[in-house]
Amino acid sequence: SIRSCPSWCKDQNSVYVFGGYDGVQRMNDFFACDLDTYTWSQIPCGGDHVPSPRYFHACAMYNNKMYTFGGYNGTERLNDMYEYNFETFRWSEVHGDSPIEALPKPNGSASVGGGSGGGIGTTDVPSGRSSLVAQVYNSSLFVFGGYNGQVVLNDFYEFRFEPVIIPPPTLIDDLRALINHREFSDVTFVVDDQPVYASR
């Protein structure tokens, strides 16, 4: 139906449109436009956590799933996040304990929660907002700016779909490898008939 301010995104085969406002009510219906035939079809929305009607929200695709965040329901700016699985045709809510990180601004500072100061690596969920920008890059969803009903925002967040794997530290093993190393020594002691390599 006719609407304004829905969210939309695409994959190789289709453009997807979710929600919007028709001048009377906000919507939470879901449609796909086949890019080969240019025909529209409504997508079934199963699950116990279908997003509430909204507009001015944002969505993006990752691994055959669509994610939608934020928007305006006519009463408040939202900061909830949902995932639609195209294999099961079901919605589920993405809860706030997922890895969300505030990213630094160009001047090196970080902005968290709609403008309050915070450090990189915080796990605060972005504040409620509409008219935001969201884009997937590599294995993260990036959210920038928006409007919270009072001020225009310019904070920047990263939502990581995959955990960051940090290898175990090797500093101690590396330092141990330098001890009693013939190549790095300039003096040799003999202790119990065994050479001990050292540096002056």
PDB file of C-alpha atoms in Angstrom:
ATOM      1  CA  SER A   1       0.000   0.000   0.000  1.00  0.00           C
ATOM      2  CA  ILE A   2       0.997   3.657  -0.264  1.00  0.00           C
ATOM      3  CA  ARG A   3       3.382   4.677   2.513  1.00  0.00           C
ATOM      4  CA  SER A   4       6.207   6.974   3.506  1.00  0.00           C
ATOM      5  CA  CYS A   5       9.406   6.432   5.449  1.00  0.00           C
ATOM      6  CA  PRO A   6       9.644   2.615   5.453  1.00  0.00           C
ATOM      7  CA  SER A   7      12.981   0.870   5.811  1.00  0.00           C
ATOM      8  CA  TRP A   8      14.363  -1.001   2.850  1.00  0.00           C
ATOM      9  CA  CYS A   9      17.369  -3.091   1.898  1.00  0.00           C
ATOM     10  CA  LYS A  10      18.272  -5.564  -0.825  1.00  0.00           C
ATOM     11  CA  ASP A  11      20.118  -8.722  -1.672  1.00  0.00           C
ATOM     12  CA  GLN A  12      21.030 -10.021  -5.133  1.00  0.00           C
ATOM     13  CA  ASN A  13      17.461 -11.015  -5.985  1.00  0.00           C
ATOM     14  CA  SER A  14      15.015  -8.761  -4.146  1.00  0.00           C
ATOM     15  CA  VAL A  15      14.343  -5.423  -2.521  1.00  0.00           C
ATOM     16  CA  TYR A  16      12.712  -5.702   0.908  1.00  0.00           C
ATOM     17  CA  VAL A  17      10.448  -3.058   2.432  1.00  0.00           C
ATOM     18  CA  PHE A  18       9.309  -3.102   6.056  1.00  0.00           C
ATOM     19  CA  GLY A  19       6.849  -0.838   7.845  1.00  0.00           C
ATOM     20  CA  GLY A  20       6.166   2.817   7.122  1.00  0.00           C
ATOM     21  CA  TYR A  21       3.343   5.347   7.536  1.00  0.00           C
ATOM     22  CA  ASP A  22       0.307   5.810   5.278  1.00  0.00           C
ATOM     23  CA  GLY A  23      -0.864   9.112   6.778  1.00  0.00           C
ATOM     24  CA  VAL A  24      -3.228   7.404   9.205  1.00  0.00           C
ATOM     25  CA  GLN A  25      -1.365   4.563  10.856  1.00  0.00           C
ATOM     26  CA  ARG A  26       2.113   3.123  11.244  1.00  0.00           C
ATOM     27  CA  MET A  27       2.676  -0.307   9.765  1.00  0.00           C
ATOM     28  CA  ASN A  28       4.775  -3.386  10.391  1.00  0.00           C
ATOM     29  CA  ASP A  29       4.038  -5.361   7.251  1.00  0.00           C
ATOM     30  CA  PHE A  30       6.829  -6.803   5.135  1.00  0.00           C
ATOM     31  CA  PHE A  31       7.144  -6.986   1.343  1.00  0.00           C
ATOM     32  CA  ALA A  32       9.645  -8.122  -1.275  1.00  0.00           C
ATOM     33  CA  CYS A  33      10.053  -6.939  -4.846  1.00  0.00           C
ATOM     34  CA  ASP A  34      11.581  -9.545  -7.163  1.00  0.00           C
ATOM     35  CA  LEU A  35      14.250  -7.765  -9.225  1.00  0.00           C
ATOM     36  CA  ASP A  36      13.910 -10.240 -12.107  1.00  0.00           C
ATOM     37  CA  THR A  37      10.148  -9.911 -12.569  1.00  0.00           C
ATOM     38  CA  TYR A  38       9.497  -6.617 -10.747  1.00  0.00           C
ATOM     39  CA  THR A  39       6.589  -8.175  -8.893  1.00  0.00           C
ATOM     40  CA  TRP A  40       5.708  -7.585  -5.259  1.00  0.00           C
ATOM     41  CA  SER A  41       4.815 -10.236  -2.692  1.00  0.00           C
ATOM     42  CA  GLN A  42       4.051 -10.010   1.018  1.00  0.00           C
ATOM     43  CA  ILE A  43       6.426 -11.926   3.270  1.00  0.00           C
ATOM     44  CA  PRO A  44       4.978 -14.010   6.124  1.00  0.00           C
ATOM     45  CA  CYS A  45       5.918 -12.719   9.578  1.00  0.00           C
ATOM     46  CA  GLY A  46       5.973 -15.528  12.117  1.00  0.00           C
ATOM     47  CA  GLY A  47       7.429 -15.634  15.589  1.00  0.00           C
ATOM     48  CA  ASP A  48       6.467 -14.173  18.940  1.00  0.00           C
ATOM     49  CA  HIS A  49       8.533 -11.005  18.500  1.00  0.00           C
ATOM     50  CA  VAL A  50       7.325  -9.219  15.368  1.00  0.00           C
ATOM     51  CA  PRO A  51       8.510  -5.576  15.467  1.00  0.00           C
ATOM     52  CA  SER A  52       5.821  -3.079  16.437  1.00  0.00           C
ATOM     53  CA  PRO A  53       4.488  -0.694  13.745  1.00  0.00           C
ATOM     54  CA  ARG A  54       6.994   2.074  12.997  1.00  0.00           C
ATOM     55  CA  TYR A  55       8.554   4.350  10.425  1.00  0.00           C
ATOM     56  CA  PHE A  56      11.782   6.332  10.059  1.00  0.00           C
ATOM     57  CA  HIS A  57      13.659   3.149  11.092  1.00  0.00           C
ATOM     58  CA  ALA A  58      16.579   1.388   9.360  1.00  0.00           C
ATOM     59  CA  CYS A  59      17.315  -2.137   8.189  1.00  0.00           C
ATOM     60  CA  ALA A  60      20.186  -4.100   6.655  1.00  0.00           C
ATOM     61  CA  MET A  61      20.965  -7.624   5.429  1.00  0.00           C
ATOM     62  CA  TYR A  62      23.514 -10.074   6.819  1.00  0.00           C
ATOM     63  CA  ASN A  63      23.807 -13.840   6.139  1.00  0.00           C
ATOM     64  CA  ASN A  64      20.277 -14.291   4.769  1.00  0.00           C
ATOM     65  CA  LYS A  65      18.789 -12.380   7.684  1.00  0.00           C
ATOM     66  CA  MET A  66      17.403  -8.866   7.850  1.00  0.00           C
ATOM     67  CA  TYR A  67      17.996  -6.661  10.875  1.00  0.00           C
ATOM     68  CA  THR A  68      15.898  -3.623  11.728  1.00  0.00           C
ATOM     69  CA  PHE A  69      16.666  -1.026  14.371  1.00  0.00           C
ATOM     70  CA  GLY A  70      14.967   2.010  15.880  1.00  0.00           C
ATOM     71  CA  GLY A  71      12.297   4.208  14.340  1.00  0.00           C
ATOM     72  CA  TYR A  72       9.250   6.137  15.532  1.00  0.00           C
ATOM     73  CA  ASN A  73       5.902   4.644  16.534  1.00  0.00           C
ATOM     74  CA  GLY A  74       4.031   7.943  16.828  1.00  0.00           C
ATOM     75  CA  THR A  75       4.700   8.219  20.570  1.00  0.00           C
ATOM     76  CA  GLU A  76       8.372   7.511  21.175  1.00  0.00           C
ATOM     77  CA  ARG A  77      11.664   6.961  19.389  1.00  0.00           C
ATOM     78  CA  LEU A  78      12.630   3.312  19.566  1.00  0.00           C
ATOM     79  CA  ASN A  79      15.948   1.561  20.187  1.00  0.00           C
ATOM     80  CA  ASP A  80      14.878  -2.045  19.810  1.00  0.00           C
ATOM     81  CA  MET A  81      16.469  -4.382  17.295  1.00  0.00           C
ATOM     82  CA  TYR A  82      14.954  -7.346  15.473  1.00  0.00           C
ATOM     83  CA  GLU A  83      16.168 -10.113  13.208  1.00  0.00           C
ATOM     84  CA  TYR A  84      14.139 -11.706  10.408  1.00  0.00           C
ATOM     85  CA  ASN A  85      15.280 -15.168   9.319  1.00  0.00           C
ATOM     86  CA  PHE A  86      14.444 -15.833   5.660  1.00  0.00           C
ATOM     87  CA  GLU A  87      14.857 -19.586   6.161  1.00  0.00           C
ATOM     88  CA  THR A  88      12.301 -19.897   8.980  1.00  0.00           C
ATOM     89  CA  PHE A  89      10.186 -16.795   8.092  1.00  0.00           C
ATOM     90  CA  ARG A  90      10.254 -15.751  11.735  1.00  0.00           C
ATOM     91  CA  TRP A  91      11.112 -12.605  13.636  1.00  0.00           C
ATOM     92  CA  SER A  92      13.127 -12.597  16.849  1.00  0.00           C
ATOM     93  CA  GLU A  93      14.282  -9.770  19.073  1.00  0.00           C
ATOM     94  CA  VAL A  94      17.981  -9.052  19.461  1.00  0.00           C
ATOM     95  CA  HIS A  95      18.542  -8.250  23.108  1.00  0.00           C
ATOM     96  CA  GLY A  96      20.798  -5.591  24.593  1.00  0.00           C
ATOM     97  CA  ASP A  97      23.433  -8.022  25.875  1.00  0.00           C
ATOM     98  CA  SER A  98      24.750  -8.459  22.334  1.00  0.00           C
ATOM     99  CA  PRO A  99      28.119  -6.859  21.463  1.00  0.00           C
ATOM    100  CA  ILE A 100      27.398  -3.197  20.705  1.00  0.00           C
ATOM    101  CA  GLU A 101      30.315  -0.803  20.758  1.00  0.00           C
ATOM    102  CA  ALA A 102      30.435   2.971  20.575  1.00  0.00           C
ATOM    103  CA  LEU A 103      32.947   4.075  17.965  1.00  0.00           C
ATOM    104  CA  PRO A 104      35.135   7.192  18.129  1.00  0.00           C
ATOM    105  CA  LYS A 105      34.284  10.388  16.350  1.00  0.00           C
ATOM    106  CA  PRO A 106      36.822  11.829  13.896  1.00  0.00           C
ATOM    107  CA  ASN A 107      38.333  13.996  16.650  1.00  0.00           C
ATOM    108  CA  GLY A 108      39.129  10.867  18.658  1.00  0.00           C
ATOM    109  CA  SER A 109      36.328  11.114  21.207  1.00  0.00           C
ATOM    110  CA  ALA A 110      33.509   8.618  21.560  1.00  0.00           C
ATOM    111  CA  SER A 111      29.832   9.317  21.926  1.00  0.00           C
ATOM    112  CA  VAL A 112      27.480   6.937  23.696  1.00  0.00           C
ATOM    113  CA  GLY A 113      23.754   6.917  24.329  1.00  0.00           C
ATOM    114  CA  GLY A 114      22.685   9.942  22.327  1.00  0.00           C
ATOM    115  CA  GLY A 115      25.533  12.293  23.022  1.00  0.00           C
ATOM    116  CA  SER A 116      26.831  11.552  26.510  1.00  0.00           C
ATOM    117  CA  GLY A 117      30.529  10.843  26.782  1.00  0.00           C
ATOM    118  CA  GLY A 118      31.821   7.310  26.897  1.00  0.00           C
ATOM    119  CA  GLY A 119      34.782   5.171  25.979  1.00  0.00           C
ATOM    120  CA  ILE A 120      35.368   2.789  23.144  1.00  0.00           C
ATOM    121  CA  GLY A 121      34.256  -0.717  23.999  1.00  0.00           C
ATOM    122  CA  THR A 122      31.148   0.227  25.955  1.00  0.00           C
ATOM    123  CA  THR A 123      28.149  -2.049  25.591  1.00  0.00           C
ATOM    124  CA  ASP A 124      25.414   0.588  25.846  1.00  0.00           C
ATOM    125  CA  VAL A 125      22.533   0.138  23.420  1.00  0.00           C
ATOM    126  CA  PRO A 126      22.084   3.260  21.252  1.00  0.00           C
ATOM    127  CA  SER A 127      19.388   5.587  22.567  1.00  0.00           C
ATOM    128  CA  GLY A 128      15.957   5.691  20.932  1.00  0.00           C
ATOM    129  CA  ARG A 129      16.079   7.397  17.541  1.00  0.00           C
ATOM    130  CA  SER A 130      14.453   7.795  14.173  1.00  0.00           C
ATOM    131  CA  SER A 131      15.893   8.841  10.790  1.00  0.00           C
ATOM    132  CA  LEU A 132      19.135   6.982  11.431  1.00  0.00           C
ATOM    133  CA  VAL A 133      21.565   5.390   8.983  1.00  0.00           C
ATOM    134  CA  ALA A 134      22.512   1.703   9.201  1.00  0.00           C
ATOM    135  CA  GLN A 135      24.901  -0.270   7.010  1.00  0.00           C
ATOM    136  CA  VAL A 136      26.552  -3.686   7.148  1.00  0.00           C
ATOM    137  CA  TYR A 137      30.300  -3.852   6.543  1.00  0.00           C
ATOM    138  CA  ASN A 138      32.230  -7.114   6.908  1.00  0.00           C
ATOM    139  CA  SER A 139      30.658  -8.819   9.945  1.00  0.00           C
ATOM    140  CA  SER A 140      29.273  -5.732  11.697  1.00  0.00           C
ATOM    141  CA  LEU A 141      26.235  -3.477  11.535  1.00  0.00           C
ATOM    142  CA  PHE A 142      27.106   0.204  11.835  1.00  0.00           C
ATOM    143  CA  VAL A 143      24.522   2.710  13.082  1.00  0.00           C
ATOM    144  CA  PHE A 144      25.065   6.449  12.737  1.00  0.00           C
ATOM    145  CA  GLY A 145      23.119   9.445  13.951  1.00  0.00           C
ATOM    146  CA  GLY A 146      19.389  10.013  13.854  1.00  0.00           C
ATOM    147  CA  TYR A 147      16.888  12.156  15.733  1.00  0.00           C
ATOM    148  CA  ASN A 148      15.756  11.538  19.324  1.00  0.00           C
ATOM    149  CA  GLY A 149      12.815  13.956  19.309  1.00  0.00           C
ATOM    150  CA  GLN A 150      14.863  16.847  20.648  1.00  0.00           C
ATOM    151  CA  VAL A 151      18.235  16.956  18.946  1.00  0.00           C
ATOM    152  CA  VAL A 152      19.902  15.543  15.852  1.00  0.00           C
ATOM    153  CA  LEU A 153      22.468  12.919  16.859  1.00  0.00           C
ATOM    154  CA  ASN A 154      25.914  12.210  15.444  1.00  0.00           C
ATOM    155  CA  ASP A 155      26.987   9.217  17.535  1.00  0.00           C
ATOM    156  CA  PHE A 156      28.318   6.073  15.873  1.00  0.00           C
ATOM    157  CA  TYR A 157      27.855   2.453  16.924  1.00  0.00           C
ATOM    158  CA  GLU A 158      29.039  -0.962  15.812  1.00  0.00           C
ATOM    159  CA  PHE A 159      27.027  -4.144  16.348  1.00  0.00           C
ATOM    160  CA  ARG A 160      29.169  -7.245  15.835  1.00  0.00           C
ATOM    161  CA  PHE A 161      27.402 -10.248  14.367  1.00  0.00           C
ATOM    162  CA  GLU A 162      30.395 -12.486  15.078  1.00  0.00           C
ATOM    163  CA  PRO A 163      32.536 -12.498  18.232  1.00  0.00           C
ATOM    164  CA  VAL A 164      36.003 -11.011  18.027  1.00  0.00           C
ATOM    165  CA  ILE A 165      38.524 -13.814  18.539  1.00  0.00           C
ATOM    166  CA  ILE A 166      41.596 -12.603  20.424  1.00  0.00           C
ATOM    167  CA  PRO A 167      44.514 -15.064  20.336  1.00  0.00           C
ATOM    168  CA  PRO A 168      46.240 -15.883  23.626  1.00  0.00           C
ATOM    169  CA  PRO A 169      49.255 -13.693  24.465  1.00  0.00           C
ATOM    170  CA  THR A 170      52.690 -14.934  23.471  1.00  0.00           C
ATOM    171  CA  LEU A 171      54.867 -12.299  25.155  1.00  0.00           C
ATOM    172  CA  ILE A 172      56.139 -14.548  27.956  1.00  0.00           C
ATOM    173  CA  ASP A 173      56.999 -17.388  25.584  1.00  0.00           C
ATOM    174  CA  ASP A 174      58.702 -14.936  23.237  1.00  0.00           C
ATOM    175  CA  LEU A 175      60.831 -13.539  26.061  1.00  0.00           C
ATOM    176  CA  ARG A 176      61.752 -17.006  27.268  1.00  0.00           C
ATOM    177  CA  ALA A 177      62.948 -17.859  23.765  1.00  0.00           C
ATOM    178  CA  LEU A 178      65.482 -15.004  24.006  1.00  0.00           C
ATOM    179  CA  ILE A 179      67.052 -16.375  27.194  1.00  0.00           C
ATOM    180  CA  ASN A 180      70.115 -18.556  26.786  1.00  0.00           C
ATOM    181  CA  HIS A 181      70.018 -18.003  23.010  1.00  0.00           C
ATOM    182  CA  ARG A 182      73.375 -18.425  21.310  1.00  0.00           C
ATOM    183  CA  GLU A 183      72.546 -16.160  18.365  1.00  0.00           C
ATOM    184  CA  PHE A 184      71.732 -13.190  20.599  1.00  0.00           C
ATOM    185  CA  SER A 185      74.582 -13.611  23.082  1.00  0.00           C
ATOM    186  CA  ASP A 186      77.997 -11.955  23.179  1.00  0.00           C
ATOM    187  CA  VAL A 187      79.389 -13.854  26.150  1.00  0.00           C
ATOM    188  CA  THR A 188      79.299 -17.501  27.161  1.00  0.00           C
ATOM    189  CA  PHE A 189      79.570 -18.932  30.674  1.00  0.00           C
ATOM    190  CA  VAL A 190      80.260 -22.552  31.440  1.00  0.00           C
ATOM    191  CA  VAL A 191      78.220 -23.887  34.342  1.00  0.00           C
ATOM    192  CA  ASP A 192      78.527 -27.589  35.247  1.00  0.00           C
ATOM    193  CA  ASP A 193      80.179 -28.170  31.885  1.00  0.00           C
ATOM    194  CA  GLN A 194      77.156 -26.664  30.121  1.00  0.00           C
ATOM    195  CA  PRO A 195      77.317 -23.402  28.085  1.00  0.00           C
ATOM    196  CA  VAL A 196      75.100 -20.558  29.277  1.00  0.00           C
ATOM    197  CA  TYR A 197      74.688 -17.782  26.735  1.00  0.00           C
ATOM    198  CA  ALA A 198      74.237 -14.199  27.921  1.00  0.00           C
ATOM    199  CA  SER A 199      74.668 -10.564  26.934  1.00  0.00           C
ATOM    200  CA  ARG A 200      76.842  -7.962  28.570  1.00  0.00           C
TER     201      ARG A 200
END
